[in-house]
mmCIF file of C-alpha atoms in Angstrom:
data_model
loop_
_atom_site.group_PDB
_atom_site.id
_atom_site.type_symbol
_atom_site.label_atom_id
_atom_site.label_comp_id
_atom_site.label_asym_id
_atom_site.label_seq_id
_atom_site.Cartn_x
_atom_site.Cartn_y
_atom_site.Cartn_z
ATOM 1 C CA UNK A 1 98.457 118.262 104.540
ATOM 2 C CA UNK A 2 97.264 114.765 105.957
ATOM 3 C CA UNK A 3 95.004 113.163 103.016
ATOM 4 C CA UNK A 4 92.272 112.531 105.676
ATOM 5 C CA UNK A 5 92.456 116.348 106.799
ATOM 6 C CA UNK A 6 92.302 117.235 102.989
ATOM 7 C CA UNK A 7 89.368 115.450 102.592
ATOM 8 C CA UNK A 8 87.795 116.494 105.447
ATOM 9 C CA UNK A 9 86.964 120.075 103.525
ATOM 10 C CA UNK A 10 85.859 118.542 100.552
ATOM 11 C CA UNK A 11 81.656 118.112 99.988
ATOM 12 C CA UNK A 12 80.475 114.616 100.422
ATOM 13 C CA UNK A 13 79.634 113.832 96.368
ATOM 14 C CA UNK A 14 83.450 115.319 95.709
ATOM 15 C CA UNK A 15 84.276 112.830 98.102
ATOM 16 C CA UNK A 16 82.546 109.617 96.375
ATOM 17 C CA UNK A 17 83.612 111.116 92.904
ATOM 18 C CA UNK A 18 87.266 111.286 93.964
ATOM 19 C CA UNK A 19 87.323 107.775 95.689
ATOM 20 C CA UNK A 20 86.290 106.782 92.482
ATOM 21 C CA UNK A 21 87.848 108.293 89.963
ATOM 22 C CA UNK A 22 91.433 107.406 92.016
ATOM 23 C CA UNK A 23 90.462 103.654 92.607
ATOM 24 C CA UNK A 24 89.281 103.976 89.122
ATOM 25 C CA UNK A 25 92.827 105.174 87.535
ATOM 26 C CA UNK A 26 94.931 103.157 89.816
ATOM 27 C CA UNK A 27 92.668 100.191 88.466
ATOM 28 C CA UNK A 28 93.179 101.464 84.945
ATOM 29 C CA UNK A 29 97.146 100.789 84.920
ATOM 30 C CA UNK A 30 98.221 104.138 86.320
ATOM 31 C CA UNK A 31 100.223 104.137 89.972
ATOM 32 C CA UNK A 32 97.953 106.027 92.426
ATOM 33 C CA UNK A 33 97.468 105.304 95.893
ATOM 34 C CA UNK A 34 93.844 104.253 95.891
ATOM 35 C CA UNK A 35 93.969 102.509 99.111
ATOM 36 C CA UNK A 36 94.960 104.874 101.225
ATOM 37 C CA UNK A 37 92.183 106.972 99.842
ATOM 38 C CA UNK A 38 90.110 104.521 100.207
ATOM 39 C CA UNK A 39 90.749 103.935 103.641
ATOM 40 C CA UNK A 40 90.978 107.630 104.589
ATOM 41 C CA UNK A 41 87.420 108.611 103.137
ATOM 42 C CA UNK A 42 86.122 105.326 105.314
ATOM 43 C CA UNK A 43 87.449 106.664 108.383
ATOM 44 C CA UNK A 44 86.029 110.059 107.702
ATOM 45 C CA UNK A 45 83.189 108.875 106.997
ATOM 46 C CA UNK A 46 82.590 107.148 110.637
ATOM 47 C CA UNK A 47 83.239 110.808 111.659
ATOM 48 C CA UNK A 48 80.870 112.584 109.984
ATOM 49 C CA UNK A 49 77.072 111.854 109.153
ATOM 50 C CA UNK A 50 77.128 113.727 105.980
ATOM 51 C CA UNK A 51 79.503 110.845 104.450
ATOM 52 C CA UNK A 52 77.626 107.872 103.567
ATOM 53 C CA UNK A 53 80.053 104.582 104.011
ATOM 54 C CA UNK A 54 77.008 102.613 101.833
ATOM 55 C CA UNK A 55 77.263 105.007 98.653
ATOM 56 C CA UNK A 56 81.165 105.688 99.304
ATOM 57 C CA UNK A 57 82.051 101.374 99.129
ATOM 58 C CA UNK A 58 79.616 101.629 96.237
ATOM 59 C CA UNK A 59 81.484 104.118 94.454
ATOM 60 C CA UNK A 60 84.805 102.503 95.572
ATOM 61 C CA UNK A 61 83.445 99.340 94.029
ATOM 62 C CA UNK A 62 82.521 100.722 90.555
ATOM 63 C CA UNK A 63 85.724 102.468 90.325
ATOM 64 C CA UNK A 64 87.621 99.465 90.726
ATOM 65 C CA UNK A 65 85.479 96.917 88.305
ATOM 66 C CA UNK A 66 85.188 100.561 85.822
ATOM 67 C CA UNK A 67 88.607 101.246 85.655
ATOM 68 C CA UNK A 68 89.788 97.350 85.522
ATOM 69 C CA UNK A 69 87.415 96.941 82.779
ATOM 70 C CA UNK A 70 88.813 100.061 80.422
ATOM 71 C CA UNK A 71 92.180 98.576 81.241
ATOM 72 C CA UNK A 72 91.348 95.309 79.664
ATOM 73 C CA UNK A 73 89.676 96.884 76.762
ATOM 74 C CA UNK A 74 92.997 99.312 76.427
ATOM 75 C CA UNK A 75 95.149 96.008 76.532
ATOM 76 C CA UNK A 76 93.569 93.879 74.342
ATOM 77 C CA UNK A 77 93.868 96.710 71.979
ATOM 78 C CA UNK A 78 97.474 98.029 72.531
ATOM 79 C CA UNK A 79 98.250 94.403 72.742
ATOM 80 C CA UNK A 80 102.537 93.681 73.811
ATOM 81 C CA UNK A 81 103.197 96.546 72.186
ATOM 82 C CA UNK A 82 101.660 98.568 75.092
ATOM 83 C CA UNK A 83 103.672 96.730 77.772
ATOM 84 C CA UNK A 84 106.518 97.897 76.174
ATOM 85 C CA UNK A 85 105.449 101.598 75.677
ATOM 86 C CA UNK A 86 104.333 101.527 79.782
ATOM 87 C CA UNK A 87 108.196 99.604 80.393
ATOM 88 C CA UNK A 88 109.923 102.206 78.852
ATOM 89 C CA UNK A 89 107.822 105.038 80.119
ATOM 90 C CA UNK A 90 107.313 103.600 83.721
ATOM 91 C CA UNK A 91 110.340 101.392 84.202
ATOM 92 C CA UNK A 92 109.321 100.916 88.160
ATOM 93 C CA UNK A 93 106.026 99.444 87.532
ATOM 94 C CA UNK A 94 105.906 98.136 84.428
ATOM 95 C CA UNK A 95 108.790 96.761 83.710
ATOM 96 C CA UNK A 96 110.167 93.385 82.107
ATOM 97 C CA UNK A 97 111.036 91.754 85.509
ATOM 98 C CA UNK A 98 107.389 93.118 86.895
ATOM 99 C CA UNK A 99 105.391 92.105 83.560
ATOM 100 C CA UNK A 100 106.730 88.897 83.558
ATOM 101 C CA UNK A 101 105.560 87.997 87.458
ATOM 102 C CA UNK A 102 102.050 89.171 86.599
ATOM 103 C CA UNK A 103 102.509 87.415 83.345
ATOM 104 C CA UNK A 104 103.086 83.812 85.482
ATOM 105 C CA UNK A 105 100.636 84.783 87.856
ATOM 106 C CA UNK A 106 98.148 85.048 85.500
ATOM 107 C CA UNK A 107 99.206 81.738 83.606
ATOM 108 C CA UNK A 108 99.230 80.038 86.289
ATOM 109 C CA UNK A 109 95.671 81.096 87.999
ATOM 110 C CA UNK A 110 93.920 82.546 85.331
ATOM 111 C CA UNK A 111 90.811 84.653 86.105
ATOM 112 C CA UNK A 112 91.680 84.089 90.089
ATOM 113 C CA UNK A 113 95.019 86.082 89.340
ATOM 114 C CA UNK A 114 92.317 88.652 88.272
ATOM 115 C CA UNK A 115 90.704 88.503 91.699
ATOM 116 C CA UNK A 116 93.434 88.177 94.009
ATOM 117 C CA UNK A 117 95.370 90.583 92.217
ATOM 118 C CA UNK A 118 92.615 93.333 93.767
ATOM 119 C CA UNK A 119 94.507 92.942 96.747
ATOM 120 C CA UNK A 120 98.000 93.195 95.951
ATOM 121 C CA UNK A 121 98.962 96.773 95.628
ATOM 122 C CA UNK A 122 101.401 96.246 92.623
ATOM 123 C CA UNK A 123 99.439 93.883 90.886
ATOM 124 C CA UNK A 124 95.945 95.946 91.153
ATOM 125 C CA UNK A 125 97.492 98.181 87.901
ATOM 126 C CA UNK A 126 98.160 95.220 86.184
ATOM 127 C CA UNK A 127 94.818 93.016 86.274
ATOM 128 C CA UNK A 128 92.779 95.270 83.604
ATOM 129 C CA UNK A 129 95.408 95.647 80.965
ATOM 130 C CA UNK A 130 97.431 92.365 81.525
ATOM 131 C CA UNK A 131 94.343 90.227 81.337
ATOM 132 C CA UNK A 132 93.578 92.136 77.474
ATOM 133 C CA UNK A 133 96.702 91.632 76.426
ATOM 134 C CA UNK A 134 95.978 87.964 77.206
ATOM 135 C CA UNK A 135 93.247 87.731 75.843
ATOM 136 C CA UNK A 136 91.597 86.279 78.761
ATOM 137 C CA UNK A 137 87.455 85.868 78.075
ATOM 138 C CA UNK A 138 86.043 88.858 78.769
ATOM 139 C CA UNK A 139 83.288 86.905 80.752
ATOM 140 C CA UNK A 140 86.007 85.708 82.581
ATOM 141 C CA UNK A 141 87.444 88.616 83.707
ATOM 142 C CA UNK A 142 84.230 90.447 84.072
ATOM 143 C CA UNK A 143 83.243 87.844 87.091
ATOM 144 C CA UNK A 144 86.688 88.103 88.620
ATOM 145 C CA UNK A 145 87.114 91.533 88.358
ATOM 146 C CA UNK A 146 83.302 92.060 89.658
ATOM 147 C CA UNK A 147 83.836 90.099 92.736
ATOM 148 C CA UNK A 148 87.741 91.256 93.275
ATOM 149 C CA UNK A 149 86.066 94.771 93.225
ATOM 150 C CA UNK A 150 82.858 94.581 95.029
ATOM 151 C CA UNK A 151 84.825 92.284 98.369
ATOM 152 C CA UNK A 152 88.187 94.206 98.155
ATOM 153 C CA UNK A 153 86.529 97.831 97.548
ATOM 154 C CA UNK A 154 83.304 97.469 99.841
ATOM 155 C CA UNK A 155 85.138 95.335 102.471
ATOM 156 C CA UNK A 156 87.610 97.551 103.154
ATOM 157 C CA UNK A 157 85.064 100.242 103.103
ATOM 158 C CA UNK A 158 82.806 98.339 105.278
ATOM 159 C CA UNK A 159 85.681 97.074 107.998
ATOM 160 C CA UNK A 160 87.410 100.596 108.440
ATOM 161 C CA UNK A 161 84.164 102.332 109.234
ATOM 162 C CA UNK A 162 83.580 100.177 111.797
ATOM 163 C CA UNK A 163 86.682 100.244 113.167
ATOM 164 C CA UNK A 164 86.337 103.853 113.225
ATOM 165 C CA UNK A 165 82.548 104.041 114.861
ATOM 166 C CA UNK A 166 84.154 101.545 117.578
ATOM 167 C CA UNK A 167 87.110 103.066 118.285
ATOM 168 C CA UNK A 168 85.942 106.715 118.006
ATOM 169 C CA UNK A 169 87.993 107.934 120.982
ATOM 170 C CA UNK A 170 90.972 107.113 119.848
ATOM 171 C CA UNK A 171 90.128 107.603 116.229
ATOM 172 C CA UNK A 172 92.745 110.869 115.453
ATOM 173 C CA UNK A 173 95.122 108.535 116.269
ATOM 174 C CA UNK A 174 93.973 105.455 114.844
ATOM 175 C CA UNK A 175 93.377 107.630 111.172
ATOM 176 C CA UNK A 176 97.431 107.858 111.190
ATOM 177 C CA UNK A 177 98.144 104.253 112.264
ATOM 178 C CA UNK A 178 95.577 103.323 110.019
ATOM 179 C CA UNK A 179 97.588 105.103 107.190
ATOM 180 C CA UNK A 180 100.979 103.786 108.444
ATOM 181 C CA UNK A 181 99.456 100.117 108.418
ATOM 182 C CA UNK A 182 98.232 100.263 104.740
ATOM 183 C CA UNK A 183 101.348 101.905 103.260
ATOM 184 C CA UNK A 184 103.267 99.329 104.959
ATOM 185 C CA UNK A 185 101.135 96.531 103.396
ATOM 186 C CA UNK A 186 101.268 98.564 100.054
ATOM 187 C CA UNK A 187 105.261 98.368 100.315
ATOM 188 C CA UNK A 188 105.402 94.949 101.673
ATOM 189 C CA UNK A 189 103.355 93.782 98.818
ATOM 190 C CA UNK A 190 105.417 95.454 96.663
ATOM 191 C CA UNK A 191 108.515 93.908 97.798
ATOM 192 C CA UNK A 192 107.575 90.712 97.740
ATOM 193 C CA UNK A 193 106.283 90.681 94.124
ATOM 194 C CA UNK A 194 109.367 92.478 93.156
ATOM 195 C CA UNK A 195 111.958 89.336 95.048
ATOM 196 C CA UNK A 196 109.476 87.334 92.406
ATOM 197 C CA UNK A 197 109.992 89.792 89.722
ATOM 198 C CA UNK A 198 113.757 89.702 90.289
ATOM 199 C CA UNK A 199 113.741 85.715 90.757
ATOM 200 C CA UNK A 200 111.131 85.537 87.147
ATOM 201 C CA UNK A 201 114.230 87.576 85.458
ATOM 202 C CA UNK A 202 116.385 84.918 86.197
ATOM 203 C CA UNK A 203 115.169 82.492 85.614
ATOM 204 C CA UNK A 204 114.153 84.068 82.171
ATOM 205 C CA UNK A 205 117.834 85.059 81.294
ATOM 206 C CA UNK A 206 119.041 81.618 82.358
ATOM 207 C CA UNK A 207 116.431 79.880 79.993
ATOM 208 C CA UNK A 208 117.669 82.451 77.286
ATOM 209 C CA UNK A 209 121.599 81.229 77.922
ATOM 210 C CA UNK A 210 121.183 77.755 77.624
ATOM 211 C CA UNK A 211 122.289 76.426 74.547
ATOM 212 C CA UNK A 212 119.172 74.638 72.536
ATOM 213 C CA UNK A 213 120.033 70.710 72.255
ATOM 214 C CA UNK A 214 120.441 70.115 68.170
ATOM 215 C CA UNK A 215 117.899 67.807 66.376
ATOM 216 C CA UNK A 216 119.469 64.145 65.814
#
Protein backbone atom coordinates (compact mmCIF):
# COMPACT_ATOMS: atom_id res chain seq x y z
CA UNK A 1 0.00 0.00 0.00
CA UNK A 2 1.14 3.69 -0.87
CA UNK A 3 2.54 5.19 2.61
CA UNK A 4 0.27 8.26 2.02
CA UNK A 5 -2.87 5.86 1.49
CA UNK A 6 -1.69 4.01 4.74
CA UNK A 7 -1.76 6.94 6.56
CA UNK A 8 -4.71 8.18 5.34
CA UNK A 9 -6.70 5.52 7.81
CA UNK A 10 -4.74 6.25 10.64
CA UNK A 11 -6.32 8.96 13.52
CA UNK A 12 -4.70 12.30 13.43
CA UNK A 13 -2.59 11.96 17.06
CA UNK A 14 -1.34 8.32 15.52
CA UNK A 15 -0.34 10.38 12.81
CA UNK A 16 1.87 13.11 14.80
CA UNK A 17 3.08 10.19 17.13
CA UNK A 18 4.32 8.17 14.16
CA UNK A 19 5.96 11.20 12.30
CA UNK A 20 7.70 11.42 15.35
CA UNK A 21 8.69 8.51 16.63
CA UNK A 22 10.15 7.62 12.77
CA UNK A 23 11.99 11.06 12.39
CA UNK A 24 12.87 10.36 15.91
CA UNK A 25 14.64 6.76 15.24
CA UNK A 26 16.02 7.66 11.92
CA UNK A 27 17.59 10.68 13.96
CA UNK A 28 18.69 8.24 16.63
CA UNK A 29 21.23 6.24 14.23
CA UNK A 30 18.75 3.71 12.90
CA UNK A 31 17.98 3.74 8.80
CA UNK A 32 14.28 4.68 8.42
CA UNK A 33 12.83 6.69 5.85
CA UNK A 34 11.70 9.68 7.86
CA UNK A 35 11.40 11.95 4.99
CA UNK A 36 9.22 10.41 3.02
CA UNK A 37 6.99 10.18 6.02
CA UNK A 38 7.46 13.32 6.65
CA UNK A 39 6.51 14.53 3.46
CA UNK A 40 3.57 12.13 3.03
CA UNK A 41 1.76 13.14 6.41
CA UNK A 42 2.33 17.01 5.02
CA UNK A 43 0.56 16.32 1.96
CA UNK A 44 -2.22 14.58 3.77
CA UNK A 45 -2.50 16.93 5.86
CA UNK A 46 -3.39 19.78 3.09
CA UNK A 47 -6.13 17.17 2.35
CA UNK A 48 -7.77 16.81 5.31
CA UNK A 49 -8.81 19.40 8.12
CA UNK A 50 -8.53 16.94 10.85
CA UNK A 51 -4.53 16.95 10.31
CA UNK A 52 -2.98 19.90 11.75
CA UNK A 53 0.36 20.85 9.55
CA UNK A 54 1.24 23.37 12.83
CA UNK A 55 1.26 20.42 15.52
CA UNK A 56 2.47 17.75 12.79
CA UNK A 57 6.04 20.16 11.86
CA UNK A 58 6.03 20.49 15.63
CA UNK A 59 6.12 16.96 16.27
CA UNK A 60 8.42 16.42 13.22
CA UNK A 61 10.69 18.95 14.85
CA UNK A 62 10.96 17.34 18.34
CA UNK A 63 11.50 14.04 16.86
CA UNK A 64 14.39 15.11 15.04
CA UNK A 65 16.26 17.39 17.91
CA UNK A 66 14.77 14.15 20.53
CA UNK A 67 16.14 11.48 18.73
CA UNK A 68 19.55 13.44 17.65
CA UNK A 69 19.96 14.24 21.19
CA UNK A 70 19.65 10.36 22.64
CA UNK A 71 22.03 9.60 19.81
CA UNK A 72 24.66 11.86 21.15
CA UNK A 73 24.12 10.78 24.65
CA UNK A 74 24.30 6.90 23.26
CA UNK A 75 27.68 7.91 21.49
CA UNK A 76 29.43 9.63 23.91
CA UNK A 77 28.76 6.63 25.97
CA UNK A 78 29.43 3.66 23.57
CA UNK A 79 32.27 5.79 22.49
CA UNK A 80 34.46 4.01 19.02
CA UNK A 81 33.59 1.02 20.29
CA UNK A 82 29.95 1.57 19.13
CA UNK A 83 30.96 2.54 15.57
CA UNK A 84 32.39 -0.60 15.32
CA UNK A 85 29.49 -2.71 16.81
CA UNK A 86 26.95 -0.54 14.18
CA UNK A 87 29.99 -1.37 11.18
CA UNK A 88 29.81 -4.81 11.72
CA UNK A 89 26.12 -5.05 12.30
CA UNK A 90 25.09 -2.47 9.55
CA UNK A 91 27.97 -2.64 7.10
CA UNK A 92 25.83 -0.29 4.48
CA UNK A 93 25.47 2.57 6.74
CA UNK A 94 27.85 2.48 9.12
CA UNK A 95 30.66 1.41 7.82
CA UNK A 96 34.52 2.36 7.86
CA UNK A 97 34.44 4.15 4.43
CA UNK A 98 30.92 5.94 5.65
CA UNK A 99 32.24 6.73 9.36
CA UNK A 100 35.18 8.15 8.17
CA UNK A 101 33.29 10.87 5.63
CA UNK A 102 31.08 11.93 8.53
CA UNK A 103 34.15 11.74 10.64
CA UNK A 104 35.92 14.65 8.14
CA UNK A 105 32.81 16.32 7.81
CA UNK A 106 32.50 16.86 11.19
CA UNK A 107 36.30 17.87 11.66
CA UNK A 108 36.18 19.98 9.29
CA UNK A 109 32.76 22.05 10.16
CA UNK A 110 32.16 21.19 13.50
CA UNK A 111 28.69 21.91 14.98
CA UNK A 112 27.58 23.15 11.22
CA UNK A 113 28.27 19.42 10.10
CA UNK A 114 25.60 18.92 12.87
CA UNK A 115 23.19 21.23 11.07
CA UNK A 116 23.69 20.56 7.57
CA UNK A 117 23.88 17.05 8.16
CA UNK A 118 19.77 17.37 8.90
CA UNK A 119 19.55 17.50 5.36
CA UNK A 120 21.57 14.88 3.96
CA UNK A 121 19.71 11.66 4.11
CA UNK A 122 22.82 9.46 5.00
CA UNK A 123 24.32 11.74 7.24
CA UNK A 124 20.94 12.56 9.35
CA UNK A 125 21.77 8.89 11.32
CA UNK A 126 25.04 9.96 11.92
CA UNK A 127 24.81 13.61 13.54
CA UNK A 128 23.49 12.37 17.15
CA UNK A 129 25.88 9.55 17.76
CA UNK A 130 28.95 10.79 15.71
CA UNK A 131 28.95 14.14 17.41
CA UNK A 132 29.12 11.93 21.18
CA UNK A 133 31.60 9.98 20.11
CA UNK A 134 33.41 13.28 19.45
CA UNK A 135 32.84 14.66 22.12
CA UNK A 136 31.57 17.72 20.58
CA UNK A 137 30.06 20.35 23.52
CA UNK A 138 26.89 19.37 24.18
CA UNK A 139 25.87 23.14 23.97
CA UNK A 140 27.21 22.93 20.76
CA UNK A 141 25.36 20.39 19.38
CA UNK A 142 22.23 21.23 21.21
CA UNK A 143 22.07 24.72 19.06
CA UNK A 144 22.91 22.93 15.84
CA UNK A 145 20.85 20.17 16.23
CA UNK A 146 17.88 22.62 17.51
CA UNK A 147 18.01 24.74 14.49
CA UNK A 148 18.95 21.68 11.90
CA UNK A 149 15.65 20.24 13.37
CA UNK A 150 13.24 23.00 13.80
CA UNK A 151 14.22 24.55 9.69
CA UNK A 152 14.71 21.04 8.12
CA UNK A 153 11.61 19.31 10.04
CA UNK A 154 9.08 22.37 10.06
CA UNK A 155 10.22 23.64 6.61
CA UNK A 156 9.61 20.79 4.89
CA UNK A 157 6.43 20.47 6.77
CA UNK A 158 5.53 23.96 6.13
CA UNK A 159 6.57 24.01 2.10
CA UNK A 160 4.77 20.62 1.17
CA UNK A 161 1.49 21.70 2.67
CA UNK A 162 1.44 24.46 0.70
CA UNK A 163 2.32 22.97 -2.21
CA UNK A 164 -0.42 20.67 -1.60
CA UNK A 165 -3.31 23.46 -0.65
CA UNK A 166 -2.07 25.16 -4.08
CA UNK A 167 -1.96 22.50 -6.19
CA UNK A 168 -4.98 20.57 -4.82
CA UNK A 169 -6.24 19.48 -8.25
CA UNK A 170 -3.57 17.81 -9.21
CA UNK A 171 -2.57 16.73 -5.76
CA UNK A 172 -3.13 12.54 -6.27
CA UNK A 173 -0.67 12.98 -8.62
CA UNK A 174 1.60 15.36 -7.19
CA UNK A 175 1.57 12.93 -3.64
CA UNK A 176 3.50 10.25 -6.01
CA UNK A 177 5.86 12.71 -7.74
CA UNK A 178 6.30 14.18 -4.56
CA UNK A 179 7.48 10.70 -3.26
CA UNK A 180 9.53 9.95 -6.43
CA UNK A 181 11.33 13.46 -5.97
CA UNK A 182 12.41 12.84 -2.29
CA UNK A 183 13.59 9.23 -2.74
CA UNK A 184 15.55 10.44 -5.56
CA UNK A 185 17.18 13.18 -3.40
CA UNK A 186 17.47 10.51 -0.56
CA UNK A 187 19.54 8.26 -3.15
CA UNK A 188 21.34 11.04 -4.74
CA UNK A 189 22.51 12.14 -1.41
CA UNK A 190 23.46 8.93 -0.69
CA UNK A 191 25.59 8.49 -3.62
CA UNK A 192 27.37 11.29 -3.42
CA UNK A 193 28.50 10.86 0.22
CA UNK A 194 29.31 7.34 -0.60
CA UNK A 195 31.92 8.60 -4.03
CA UNK A 196 33.34 10.62 -0.71
CA UNK A 197 33.21 7.64 1.44
CA UNK A 198 34.93 5.56 -1.25
CA UNK A 199 37.49 8.53 -2.11
CA UNK A 200 38.04 9.02 2.28
CA UNK A 201 39.04 5.08 2.06
CA UNK A 202 41.66 5.86 -0.13
CA UNK A 203 43.02 8.12 0.74
CA UNK A 204 43.08 6.44 4.29
CA UNK A 205 44.72 3.15 2.94
CA UNK A 206 47.23 5.19 0.95
CA UNK A 207 48.27 7.21 4.16
CA UNK A 208 48.43 3.69 5.91
CA UNK A 209 51.00 2.32 2.93
CA UNK A 210 53.37 4.92 2.98
CA UNK A 211 56.39 4.09 4.61
CA UNK A 212 57.02 6.58 7.83
CA UNK A 213 60.36 8.70 7.05
CA UNK A 214 63.00 7.45 10.00
CA UNK A 215 64.19 10.02 12.64
CA UNK A 216 67.84 11.42 11.70
Amino acid sequence: MHVQDWLETVPAVSIYALVALVIGLESLGIPLPGEIVLVSAALLSSQHDGINPVILGVCASLGAIIGDSIGYAIGRKGGRPLLAWLGAKFPRHFGEAHVATAERSFQKWGMWAVFFGRFIALLRIFAGPLAGVLRMPYWKFLVANVLGGIIWAGGTTAVIYYVGVVAESWLKRFSYLGLVAAALVGVASMLIVRRKAKKAAAEHSTAETEPVPAAE
